[in-house]
mmCIF file of C-alpha atoms and ligand atoms in Angstrom:
data_model
loop_
_atom_site.group_PDB
_atom_site.id
_atom_site.type_symbol
_atom_site.label_atom_id
_atom_site.label_comp_id
_atom_site.label_asym_id
_atom_site.label_seq_id
_atom_site.Cartn_x
_atom_site.Cartn_y
_atom_site.Cartn_z
ATOM 1 C CA UNK A 23 151.537 -10.582 50.495
ATOM 2 C CA UNK A 24 153.034 -12.263 47.418
ATOM 3 C CA UNK A 25 149.659 -13.416 46.058
ATOM 4 C CA UNK A 26 148.313 -9.875 46.471
ATOM 5 C CA UNK A 27 150.529 -8.471 43.754
ATOM 6 C CA UNK A 28 149.198 -8.197 40.241
ATOM 7 C CA UNK A 29 151.292 -10.495 38.002
ATOM 8 C CA UNK A 30 153.594 -8.438 35.801
ATOM 9 C CA UNK A 31 152.674 -10.559 32.797
ATOM 10 C CA UNK A 32 148.989 -9.689 33.118
ATOM 11 C CA UNK A 33 147.838 -7.599 30.136
ATOM 12 C CA UNK A 34 145.581 -4.650 30.746
ATOM 13 C CA UNK A 35 141.983 -5.682 29.912
ATOM 14 C CA UNK A 36 140.812 -3.063 27.421
ATOM 15 C CA UNK A 37 138.743 -5.013 24.869
ATOM 16 C CA UNK A 38 135.898 -7.515 24.848
ATOM 17 C CA UNK A 39 138.238 -10.227 23.529
ATOM 18 C CA UNK A 40 140.649 -9.724 26.448
ATOM 19 C CA UNK A 41 137.697 -9.654 28.862
ATOM 20 C CA UNK A 42 136.340 -12.905 27.388
ATOM 21 C CA UNK A 43 139.638 -14.662 27.917
ATOM 22 C CA UNK A 44 139.860 -13.312 31.528
ATOM 23 C CA UNK A 45 136.320 -14.582 32.099
ATOM 24 C CA UNK A 46 136.966 -18.095 30.767
ATOM 25 C CA UNK A 47 140.176 -18.362 32.788
ATOM 26 C CA UNK A 48 138.402 -17.187 35.974
ATOM 27 C CA UNK A 49 135.453 -19.534 35.386
ATOM 28 C CA UNK A 50 137.907 -22.448 35.329
ATOM 29 C CA UNK A 51 139.716 -21.228 38.478
ATOM 30 C CA UNK A 52 136.460 -20.551 40.344
ATOM 31 C CA UNK A 53 135.075 -24.008 39.515
ATOM 32 C CA UNK A 54 138.298 -25.522 40.784
ATOM 33 C CA UNK A 55 138.354 -23.437 43.986
ATOM 34 C CA UNK A 56 134.696 -23.898 44.891
ATOM 35 C CA UNK A 57 133.934 -27.412 43.614
ATOM 36 C CA UNK A 58 130.384 -28.313 44.604
ATOM 37 C CA UNK A 59 130.303 -26.008 47.646
ATOM 38 C CA UNK A 60 128.250 -22.858 48.141
ATOM 39 C CA UNK A 61 129.412 -19.236 47.981
ATOM 40 C CA UNK A 62 127.826 -16.222 49.698
ATOM 41 C CA UNK A 63 127.967 -12.688 48.292
ATOM 42 C CA UNK A 64 126.665 -9.354 49.567
ATOM 43 C CA UNK A 65 125.284 -7.895 46.348
ATOM 44 C CA UNK A 66 124.762 -4.138 46.641
ATOM 45 C CA UNK A 67 124.207 -3.574 42.943
ATOM 46 C CA UNK A 68 127.379 -1.457 42.713
ATOM 47 C CA UNK A 69 129.859 -2.156 39.916
ATOM 48 C CA UNK A 70 132.236 -4.458 41.809
ATOM 49 C CA UNK A 71 129.720 -6.712 43.542
ATOM 50 C CA UNK A 72 127.588 -6.932 40.389
ATOM 51 C CA UNK A 73 130.544 -8.040 38.269
ATOM 52 C CA UNK A 74 131.605 -10.617 40.872
ATOM 53 C CA UNK A 75 128.030 -11.916 40.954
ATOM 54 C CA UNK A 76 127.792 -12.211 37.151
ATOM 55 C CA UNK A 77 131.154 -14.001 37.009
ATOM 56 C CA UNK A 78 130.223 -16.475 39.731
ATOM 57 C CA UNK A 79 126.783 -17.114 38.209
ATOM 58 C CA UNK A 80 128.573 -18.056 34.992
ATOM 59 C CA UNK A 81 130.986 -20.324 36.870
ATOM 60 C CA UNK A 82 128.816 -22.017 39.496
ATOM 61 C CA UNK A 83 125.200 -20.920 38.856
ATOM 62 C CA UNK A 84 122.930 -21.550 41.826
ATOM 63 C CA UNK A 85 125.783 -22.524 44.133
ATOM 64 C CA UNK A 86 126.156 -18.760 44.529
ATOM 65 C CA UNK A 87 123.798 -17.197 47.058
ATOM 66 C CA UNK A 88 123.509 -13.432 46.624
ATOM 67 C CA UNK A 89 122.136 -11.370 49.496
ATOM 68 C CA UNK A 90 120.831 -7.932 48.591
ATOM 69 C CA UNK A 91 120.183 -5.770 51.639
ATOM 70 C CA UNK A 92 117.855 -2.878 50.885
ATOM 71 C CA UNK A 93 118.698 -0.420 53.652
ATOM 72 C CA UNK A 94 116.428 2.268 52.248
ATOM 73 C CA UNK A 95 119.390 4.486 51.294
ATOM 74 C CA UNK A 96 119.772 3.363 47.683
ATOM 75 C CA UNK A 97 119.006 5.501 44.659
ATOM 76 C CA UNK A 98 115.620 5.378 42.963
ATOM 77 C CA UNK A 99 115.116 2.101 41.087
ATOM 78 C CA UNK A 100 118.297 0.381 42.312
ATOM 79 C CA UNK A 101 116.847 -2.430 44.452
ATOM 80 C CA UNK A 102 114.353 -3.175 41.668
ATOM 81 C CA UNK A 103 117.187 -3.302 39.119
ATOM 82 C CA UNK A 104 119.160 -5.802 41.247
ATOM 83 C CA UNK A 105 116.135 -8.118 41.388
ATOM 84 C CA UNK A 106 115.368 -7.673 37.680
ATOM 85 C CA UNK A 107 118.930 -8.246 36.428
ATOM 86 C CA UNK A 108 120.070 -10.983 38.779
ATOM 87 C CA UNK A 109 116.929 -12.933 39.701
ATOM 88 C CA UNK A 110 114.811 -12.469 36.578
ATOM 89 C CA UNK A 111 117.404 -12.218 33.815
ATOM 90 C CA UNK A 112 120.377 -14.176 35.157
ATOM 91 C CA UNK A 113 118.332 -16.679 37.145
ATOM 92 C CA UNK A 114 120.503 -16.169 40.238
ATOM 93 C CA UNK A 115 119.853 -17.470 43.698
ATOM 94 C CA UNK A 116 119.041 -14.073 45.241
ATOM 95 C CA UNK A 117 117.890 -13.353 48.780
ATOM 96 C CA UNK A 118 116.277 -9.917 48.899
ATOM 97 C CA UNK A 119 116.172 -8.446 52.394
ATOM 98 C CA UNK A 120 113.859 -5.512 53.008
ATOM 99 C CA UNK A 121 115.628 -3.865 55.961
ATOM 100 C CA UNK A 122 114.363 -0.332 55.315
ATOM 101 C CA UNK A 123 112.389 0.109 58.544
ATOM 102 C CA UNK A 124 115.159 -1.459 60.573
ATOM 103 C CA UNK A 125 117.828 0.948 59.306
ATOM 104 C CA UNK A 126 115.648 4.034 59.495
ATOM 105 C CA UNK A 127 114.627 3.207 63.075
ATOM 106 C CA UNK A 128 118.280 2.816 64.098
ATOM 107 C CA UNK A 129 119.094 6.145 62.457
ATOM 108 C CA UNK A 130 116.269 8.100 64.081
ATOM 109 C CA UNK A 131 117.507 11.303 65.784
ATOM 110 C CA UNK A 132 121.172 10.604 64.881
ATOM 111 C CA UNK A 133 122.594 13.737 63.290
ATOM 112 C CA UNK A 134 126.380 13.321 63.531
ATOM 113 C CA UNK A 135 127.744 12.247 60.103
ATOM 114 C CA UNK A 136 130.338 9.812 61.505
ATOM 115 C CA UNK A 137 127.793 8.227 63.871
ATOM 116 C CA UNK A 138 125.370 7.801 60.982
ATOM 117 C CA UNK A 139 128.075 6.075 58.919
ATOM 118 C CA UNK A 140 128.978 3.758 61.803
ATOM 119 C CA UNK A 141 125.365 2.765 62.411
ATOM 120 C CA UNK A 142 124.767 2.046 58.730
ATOM 121 C CA UNK A 143 127.980 -0.032 58.469
ATOM 122 C CA UNK A 144 127.360 -1.976 61.683
ATOM 123 C CA UNK A 145 123.719 -2.634 60.887
ATOM 124 C CA UNK A 146 124.655 -3.843 57.417
ATOM 125 C CA UNK A 147 127.033 -6.421 58.895
ATOM 126 C CA UNK A 148 124.368 -7.495 61.407
ATOM 127 C CA UNK A 149 121.697 -8.025 58.730
ATOM 128 C CA UNK A 150 124.122 -9.836 56.456
ATOM 129 C CA UNK A 151 125.292 -12.035 59.323
ATOM 130 C CA UNK A 152 121.702 -12.955 60.221
ATOM 131 C CA UNK A 153 121.053 -13.984 56.635
ATOM 132 C CA UNK A 154 124.313 -15.979 56.523
ATOM 133 C CA UNK A 155 123.293 -17.910 59.646
ATOM 134 C CA UNK A 156 119.996 -18.913 58.024
ATOM 135 C CA UNK A 157 121.846 -20.631 55.188
ATOM 136 C CA UNK A 158 123.349 -24.102 55.398
ATOM 137 C CA UNK A 159 126.569 -25.346 53.943
ATOM 138 C CA UNK A 160 128.191 -22.058 52.905
ATOM 139 C CA UNK A 161 131.972 -22.335 52.859
ATOM 140 C CA UNK A 162 133.027 -19.363 50.783
ATOM 141 C CA UNK A 163 132.501 -15.606 50.906
ATOM 142 C CA UNK A 164 132.849 -13.727 47.627
ATOM 143 C CA UNK A 165 133.938 -10.101 47.696
ATOM 144 C CA UNK A 166 134.254 -7.386 45.088
ATOM 145 C CA UNK A 167 137.784 -6.485 46.144
ATOM 146 C CA UNK A 168 139.611 -4.734 43.306
ATOM 147 C CA UNK A 169 143.288 -3.900 42.921
ATOM 148 C CA UNK A 170 143.127 -0.284 44.239
ATOM 149 C CA UNK A 171 141.545 -1.676 47.459
ATOM 150 C CA UNK A 172 144.635 -3.820 47.966
ATOM 151 C CA UNK A 173 147.123 -1.122 47.035
ATOM 152 C CA UNK A 174 145.438 1.529 49.174
ATOM 153 C CA UNK A 175 145.063 -0.615 52.279
ATOM 154 C CA UNK A 176 148.142 -2.796 52.550
ATOM 155 C CA UNK A 177 147.425 -5.666 54.898
ATOM 156 C CA UNK A 178 143.686 -5.049 54.952
ATOM 157 C CA UNK A 179 141.861 -7.784 53.141
ATOM 158 C CA UNK A 180 138.307 -6.530 53.289
ATOM 159 C CA UNK A 181 136.745 -4.690 50.384
ATOM 160 C CA UNK A 182 136.103 -1.007 51.164
ATOM 161 C CA UNK A 183 132.360 -1.418 51.564
ATOM 162 C CA UNK A 184 132.316 -4.671 53.528
ATOM 163 C CA UNK A 185 133.298 -4.816 57.173
ATOM 164 C CA UNK A 186 134.240 -7.840 59.257
ATOM 165 C CA UNK A 187 132.021 -10.776 60.105
ATOM 166 C CA UNK A 188 132.109 -12.540 63.509
ATOM 167 C CA UNK A 189 134.826 -15.125 64.102
ATOM 168 C CA UNK A 190 132.460 -18.084 64.152
ATOM 169 C CA UNK A 191 131.398 -17.251 60.619
ATOM 170 C CA UNK A 192 134.665 -18.196 58.995
ATOM 171 C CA UNK A 193 134.623 -18.382 55.246
ATOM 172 C CA UNK A 194 137.318 -18.836 52.651
ATOM 173 C CA UNK A 195 137.441 -15.694 50.505
ATOM 174 C CA UNK A 196 136.707 -15.664 46.779
ATOM 175 C CA UNK A 197 138.016 -12.484 45.165
ATOM 176 C CA UNK A 198 138.152 -12.922 41.391
ATOM 177 C CA UNK A 199 138.598 -9.192 40.631
ATOM 178 C CA UNK A 200 141.414 -8.534 43.041
ATOM 179 C CA UNK A 201 143.995 -7.786 40.348
ATOM 180 C CA UNK A 202 141.730 -5.587 38.233
ATOM 181 C CA UNK A 203 141.561 -1.826 38.013
ATOM 182 C CA UNK A 204 138.132 -0.190 37.910
ATOM 183 C CA UNK A 205 138.138 0.367 34.141
ATOM 184 C CA UNK A 206 138.954 -3.329 33.618
ATOM 185 C CA UNK A 207 136.130 -4.373 35.952
ATOM 186 C CA UNK A 208 133.743 -2.357 33.762
ATOM 187 C CA UNK A 209 134.979 -4.010 30.540
ATOM 188 C CA UNK A 210 134.570 -7.446 32.143
ATOM 189 C CA UNK A 211 131.073 -6.497 33.396
ATOM 190 C CA UNK A 212 129.974 -5.493 29.905
ATOM 191 C CA UNK A 213 131.401 -8.694 28.440
ATOM 192 C CA UNK A 214 129.347 -10.636 30.998
ATOM 193 C CA UNK A 215 126.204 -8.940 29.685
ATOM 194 C CA UNK A 216 125.490 -6.548 32.551
ATOM 195 C CA UNK A 217 123.552 -3.397 31.547
ATOM 196 C CA UNK A 218 125.563 -0.217 30.903
ATOM 197 C CA UNK A 219 123.607 1.600 33.627
ATOM 198 C CA UNK A 220 125.031 -0.856 36.142
ATOM 199 C CA UNK A 221 128.583 -1.076 34.788
ATOM 200 C CA UNK A 222 129.263 2.571 33.950
ATOM 201 C CA UNK A 223 127.605 4.188 36.930
ATOM 202 C CA UNK A 224 129.179 7.041 38.885
ATOM 203 C CA UNK A 225 130.741 6.434 42.313
ATOM 204 C CA UNK A 226 128.247 6.020 45.138
ATOM 205 C CA UNK A 227 129.177 5.936 48.842
ATOM 206 C CA UNK A 228 128.528 2.766 50.868
ATOM 207 C CA UNK A 229 126.194 4.598 53.299
ATOM 208 C CA UNK A 230 124.317 5.811 50.225
ATOM 209 C CA UNK A 231 121.752 8.574 50.395
ATOM 210 C CA UNK A 232 122.139 8.516 54.186
ATOM 211 C CA UNK A 233 125.176 10.756 53.671
ATOM 212 C CA UNK A 234 123.237 13.234 51.526
ATOM 213 C CA UNK A 235 120.215 13.516 53.801
ATOM 214 C CA UNK A 236 121.898 15.933 56.179
ATOM 215 C CA UNK A 237 121.440 15.765 59.925
ATOM 216 C CA UNK A 238 119.062 13.199 61.387
ATOM 217 C CA UNK A 239 117.472 11.230 58.542
ATOM 218 C CA UNK A 240 113.721 11.610 58.161
ATOM 219 C CA UNK A 241 111.593 9.766 55.616
ATOM 220 C CA UNK A 242 110.291 12.942 53.979
ATOM 221 C CA UNK A 243 113.767 14.393 53.393
ATOM 222 C CA UNK A 244 115.139 11.000 52.316
ATOM 223 C CA UNK A 245 112.439 10.808 49.640
ATOM 224 C CA UNK A 246 113.266 14.394 48.604
ATOM 225 C CA UNK A 247 116.939 13.367 48.129
ATOM 226 C CA UNK A 248 115.957 10.246 46.187
ATOM 227 C CA UNK A 249 113.464 12.000 43.902
ATOM 228 C CA UNK A 250 115.649 15.047 43.211
ATOM 229 C CA UNK A 251 118.668 12.787 42.512
ATOM 230 C CA UNK A 252 116.555 10.828 40.001
ATOM 231 C CA UNK A 253 115.543 14.060 38.227
ATOM 232 C CA UNK A 254 119.152 15.300 38.127
ATOM 233 C CA UNK A 255 120.383 11.997 36.696
ATOM 234 C CA UNK A 256 117.593 11.870 34.133
ATOM 235 C CA UNK A 257 118.348 15.413 32.938
ATOM 236 C CA UNK A 258 122.112 14.812 32.817
ATOM 237 C CA UNK A 259 121.492 11.695 30.710
ATOM 238 C CA UNK A 260 119.114 13.577 28.370
ATOM 239 C CA UNK A 261 121.652 16.383 27.889
ATOM 240 C CA UNK A 262 124.656 14.157 27.167
ATOM 241 C CA UNK A 263 126.395 14.755 30.507
ATOM 242 C CA UNK A 264 126.146 11.179 31.763
ATOM 243 C CA UNK A 265 129.575 9.553 31.632
ATOM 244 C CA UNK A 266 131.187 13.009 31.092
ATOM 245 C CA UNK A 267 130.772 14.462 34.579
ATOM 246 C CA UNK A 268 132.565 12.398 37.226
ATOM 247 C CA UNK A 269 129.971 12.617 39.987
ATOM 248 C CA UNK A 270 126.690 14.499 40.412
ATOM 249 C CA UNK A 271 123.956 14.262 42.988
ATOM 250 C CA UNK A 272 121.657 16.215 45.258
ATOM 251 C CA UNK A 273 121.645 16.741 49.027
ATOM 252 C CA UNK A 274 118.910 17.984 51.336
ATOM 253 C CA UNK A 275 119.806 19.926 54.520
ATOM 254 C CA UNK A 276 117.779 19.746 57.708
ATOM 255 C CA UNK A 277 116.295 23.236 57.712
ATOM 256 C CA UNK A 278 113.276 24.824 56.086
ATOM 257 C CA UNK A 279 112.697 28.315 54.707
ATOM 258 C CA UNK A 280 109.764 30.331 53.510
ATOM 259 C CA UNK A 281 108.624 30.182 49.911
ATOM 260 C CA UNK A 282 105.412 30.695 47.971
ATOM 261 C CA UNK A 283 103.264 28.483 45.759
ATOM 262 C CA UNK A 284 99.907 29.242 44.127
ATOM 263 C CA UNK A 285 99.700 32.445 46.131
ATOM 264 C CA UNK A 286 100.161 30.684 49.458
ATOM 265 C CA UNK A 287 103.138 30.659 51.801
ATOM 266 C CA UNK A 288 105.178 27.449 51.965
ATOM 267 C CA UNK A 289 107.719 26.361 54.557
ATOM 268 C CA UNK A 290 109.883 23.676 52.972
ATOM 269 C CA UNK A 291 113.382 22.282 52.371
ATOM 270 C CA UNK A 292 115.966 23.376 49.800
ATOM 271 C CA UNK A 293 117.705 20.885 47.494
ATOM 272 C CA UNK A 294 121.435 21.351 46.792
ATOM 273 C CA UNK A 295 122.888 20.325 43.429
ATOM 274 C CA UNK A 296 126.512 19.169 43.318
ATOM 275 C CA UNK A 297 128.428 18.168 40.182
ATOM 276 C CA UNK A 298 132.202 17.672 40.203
ATOM 277 C CA UNK A 299 135.108 16.403 38.141
ATOM 278 C CA UNK A 300 138.233 14.733 39.486
ATOM 279 C CA UNK A 301 140.793 12.122 38.587
ATOM 280 C CA UNK A 302 141.561 10.687 42.011
ATOM 281 C CA UNK A 303 138.797 12.065 44.310
ATOM 282 C CA UNK A 304 141.492 13.810 46.421
ATOM 283 C CA UNK A 305 140.762 17.179 44.804
ATOM 284 C CA UNK A 306 137.826 18.126 42.613
ATOM 285 C CA UNK A 307 136.647 20.980 40.394
ATOM 286 C CA UNK A 308 133.120 22.131 39.695
ATOM 287 C CA UNK A 309 131.269 21.101 36.550
ATOM 288 C CA UNK A 310 129.889 24.253 34.966
ATOM 289 C CA UNK A 311 126.326 23.167 34.297
ATOM 290 C CA UNK A 312 124.716 25.349 31.579
ATOM 291 C CA UNK A 313 122.313 27.905 33.084
ATOM 292 C CA UNK A 314 119.373 26.836 30.918
ATOM 293 C CA UNK A 315 119.747 23.281 32.155
ATOM 294 C CA UNK A 316 120.095 24.440 35.770
ATOM 295 C CA UNK A 317 116.901 26.463 35.444
ATOM 296 C CA UNK A 318 115.068 23.504 33.899
ATOM 297 C CA UNK A 319 116.244 21.132 36.660
ATOM 298 C CA UNK A 320 115.259 23.724 39.299
ATOM 299 C CA UNK A 321 111.764 23.983 37.808
ATOM 300 C CA UNK A 322 111.356 20.203 37.754
ATOM 301 C CA UNK A 323 112.599 19.719 41.315
ATOM 302 C CA UNK A 324 110.472 22.506 42.798
ATOM 303 C CA UNK A 325 107.334 21.311 41.023
ATOM 304 C CA UNK A 326 107.801 17.521 41.205
ATOM 305 C CA UNK A 327 109.496 16.884 44.558
ATOM 306 C CA UNK A 328 107.289 17.050 47.621
ATOM 307 C CA UNK A 329 108.328 19.316 50.474
ATOM 308 C CA UNK A 330 110.888 21.333 48.463
ATOM 309 C CA UNK A 331 110.653 25.047 47.586
ATOM 310 C CA UNK A 332 114.184 26.064 46.550
ATOM 311 C CA UNK A 333 117.176 24.694 44.606
ATOM 312 C CA UNK A 334 120.770 25.762 45.318
ATOM 313 C CA UNK A 335 123.881 25.063 43.205
ATOM 314 C CA UNK A 336 127.072 24.361 45.122
ATOM 315 C CA UNK A 337 130.130 26.043 43.528
ATOM 316 C CA UNK A 338 132.676 24.793 46.072
ATOM 317 C CA UNK A 339 135.677 22.810 44.816
ATOM 318 C CA UNK A 340 137.532 20.218 46.906
ATOM 319 C CA UNK A 341 139.230 21.667 48.922
ATOM 320 C CA UNK A 342 137.626 23.513 50.724
ATOM 321 C CA UNK A 343 134.602 21.272 50.432
ATOM 322 C CA UNK A 344 134.545 17.505 50.146
ATOM 323 C CA UNK A 345 132.918 15.841 47.176
ATOM 324 C CA UNK A 346 130.017 14.612 49.286
ATOM 325 C CA UNK A 347 127.793 17.091 51.189
ATOM 326 C CA UNK A 348 127.470 15.462 54.556
HETATM 327 P P1 XMP B 9 134.716 12.962 49.771
HETATM 328 O O1 XMP B 9 133.337 13.370 50.149
HETATM 329 O O2 XMP B 9 135.508 12.423 50.935
HETATM 330 O O3 XMP B 9 134.516 11.726 48.770
HETATM 331 O O4 XMP B 9 135.450 14.015 49.016
HETATM 332 C C1 XMP B 9 135.485 11.199 47.901
HETATM 333 C C2 XMP B 9 134.819 10.075 47.088
HETATM 334 O O5 XMP B 9 134.558 8.943 47.918
HETATM 335 C C3 XMP B 9 133.176 8.596 47.843
HETATM 336 N N1 XMP B 9 132.783 8.088 49.159
HETATM 337 C C4 XMP B 9 132.670 6.780 49.447
HETATM 338 N N2 XMP B 9 132.859 5.677 48.704
HETATM 339 N N3 XMP B 9 132.277 4.323 50.547
HETATM 340 C C5 XMP B 9 132.648 4.445 49.251
HETATM 341 O O6 XMP B 9 132.801 3.441 48.572
HETATM 342 C C6 XMP B 9 132.069 5.388 51.360
HETATM 343 O O7 XMP B 9 131.728 5.271 52.543
HETATM 344 C C7 XMP B 9 132.283 6.685 50.776
HETATM 345 N N4 XMP B 9 132.164 7.940 51.261
HETATM 346 C C8 XMP B 9 132.502 8.788 50.252
HETATM 347 C C9 XMP B 9 132.475 9.876 47.450
HETATM 348 O O8 XMP B 9 131.207 9.620 46.856
HETATM 349 C C10 XMP B 9 133.476 10.476 46.500
HETATM 350 O O9 XMP B 9 133.367 9.859 45.212
#
């Protein structure tokens, strides 16, 4: 456990200069640890895995193999951004796996939230494992473990979003962020040149939009979640709420109700808006979105998102709700 304790002498990384010196130190250490061997990384595009990727690309370039699994449950534009930033701009060795059909088939008719989570987690490991077996000469597995992961799960090595791999796929772990707090990871990510939209994004659950597409996931409702979430995020950004509100998203339940459009009856889904503030995610309060903005977002969602005829605004704090709507 000794090497899982943040050194007391380690200064808090709050500025670009401190981040730069952390980066050059880590680049040296990573080169020493890895030598001329290859490293594998599951790159979701979230803050932690993106910063690990950028750091390893700087240290060992194409010896890093990033695997991005698109499970179909990511937000609008995210898989494209991973390819653009890492393959096109940073020239990384990136394997892009389109596993959308595979995940959605596995999830067909599964409505229990815990079962959905288990399927998504297990399928992710399976896809990642298959990709790992296709590659030769990999000796290391990089993970975006950060210090709160270690503190919160004493004795558990795995990063919160990555489960275990089979025993015959034994890799030495590379965890360059393991002593950093989230705010430090963001400063390091910016210093490595990652876009703000990637480094300062709001929390996003591992099972992604699968959590927010309530009940058994269907493609039409999944697209309604993705499109309405994109509208909400765009409007929050336009109105200066991005970076101020802790977490905001939409959810789509699995029931329809009657509405009307162009004089004709519709039978379609509602979209639920949720926006909360918290410091530790254990309790949360509601962000009071201005009414004019709510009305504008409602208008956009009901006119632009297919299969939706109502918008609801969730006023429930945590407790009694959870932050997610699953
Ligand atoms: P709840 O809904 O339990 O969520 O109040 C608390 C916070 O945790 C996030 N969350 C997750 N984060 N993997 C993650 O990394 C997950 O499986 C997961 N599920 C929930 C949630 O978005 C909220 O910020």
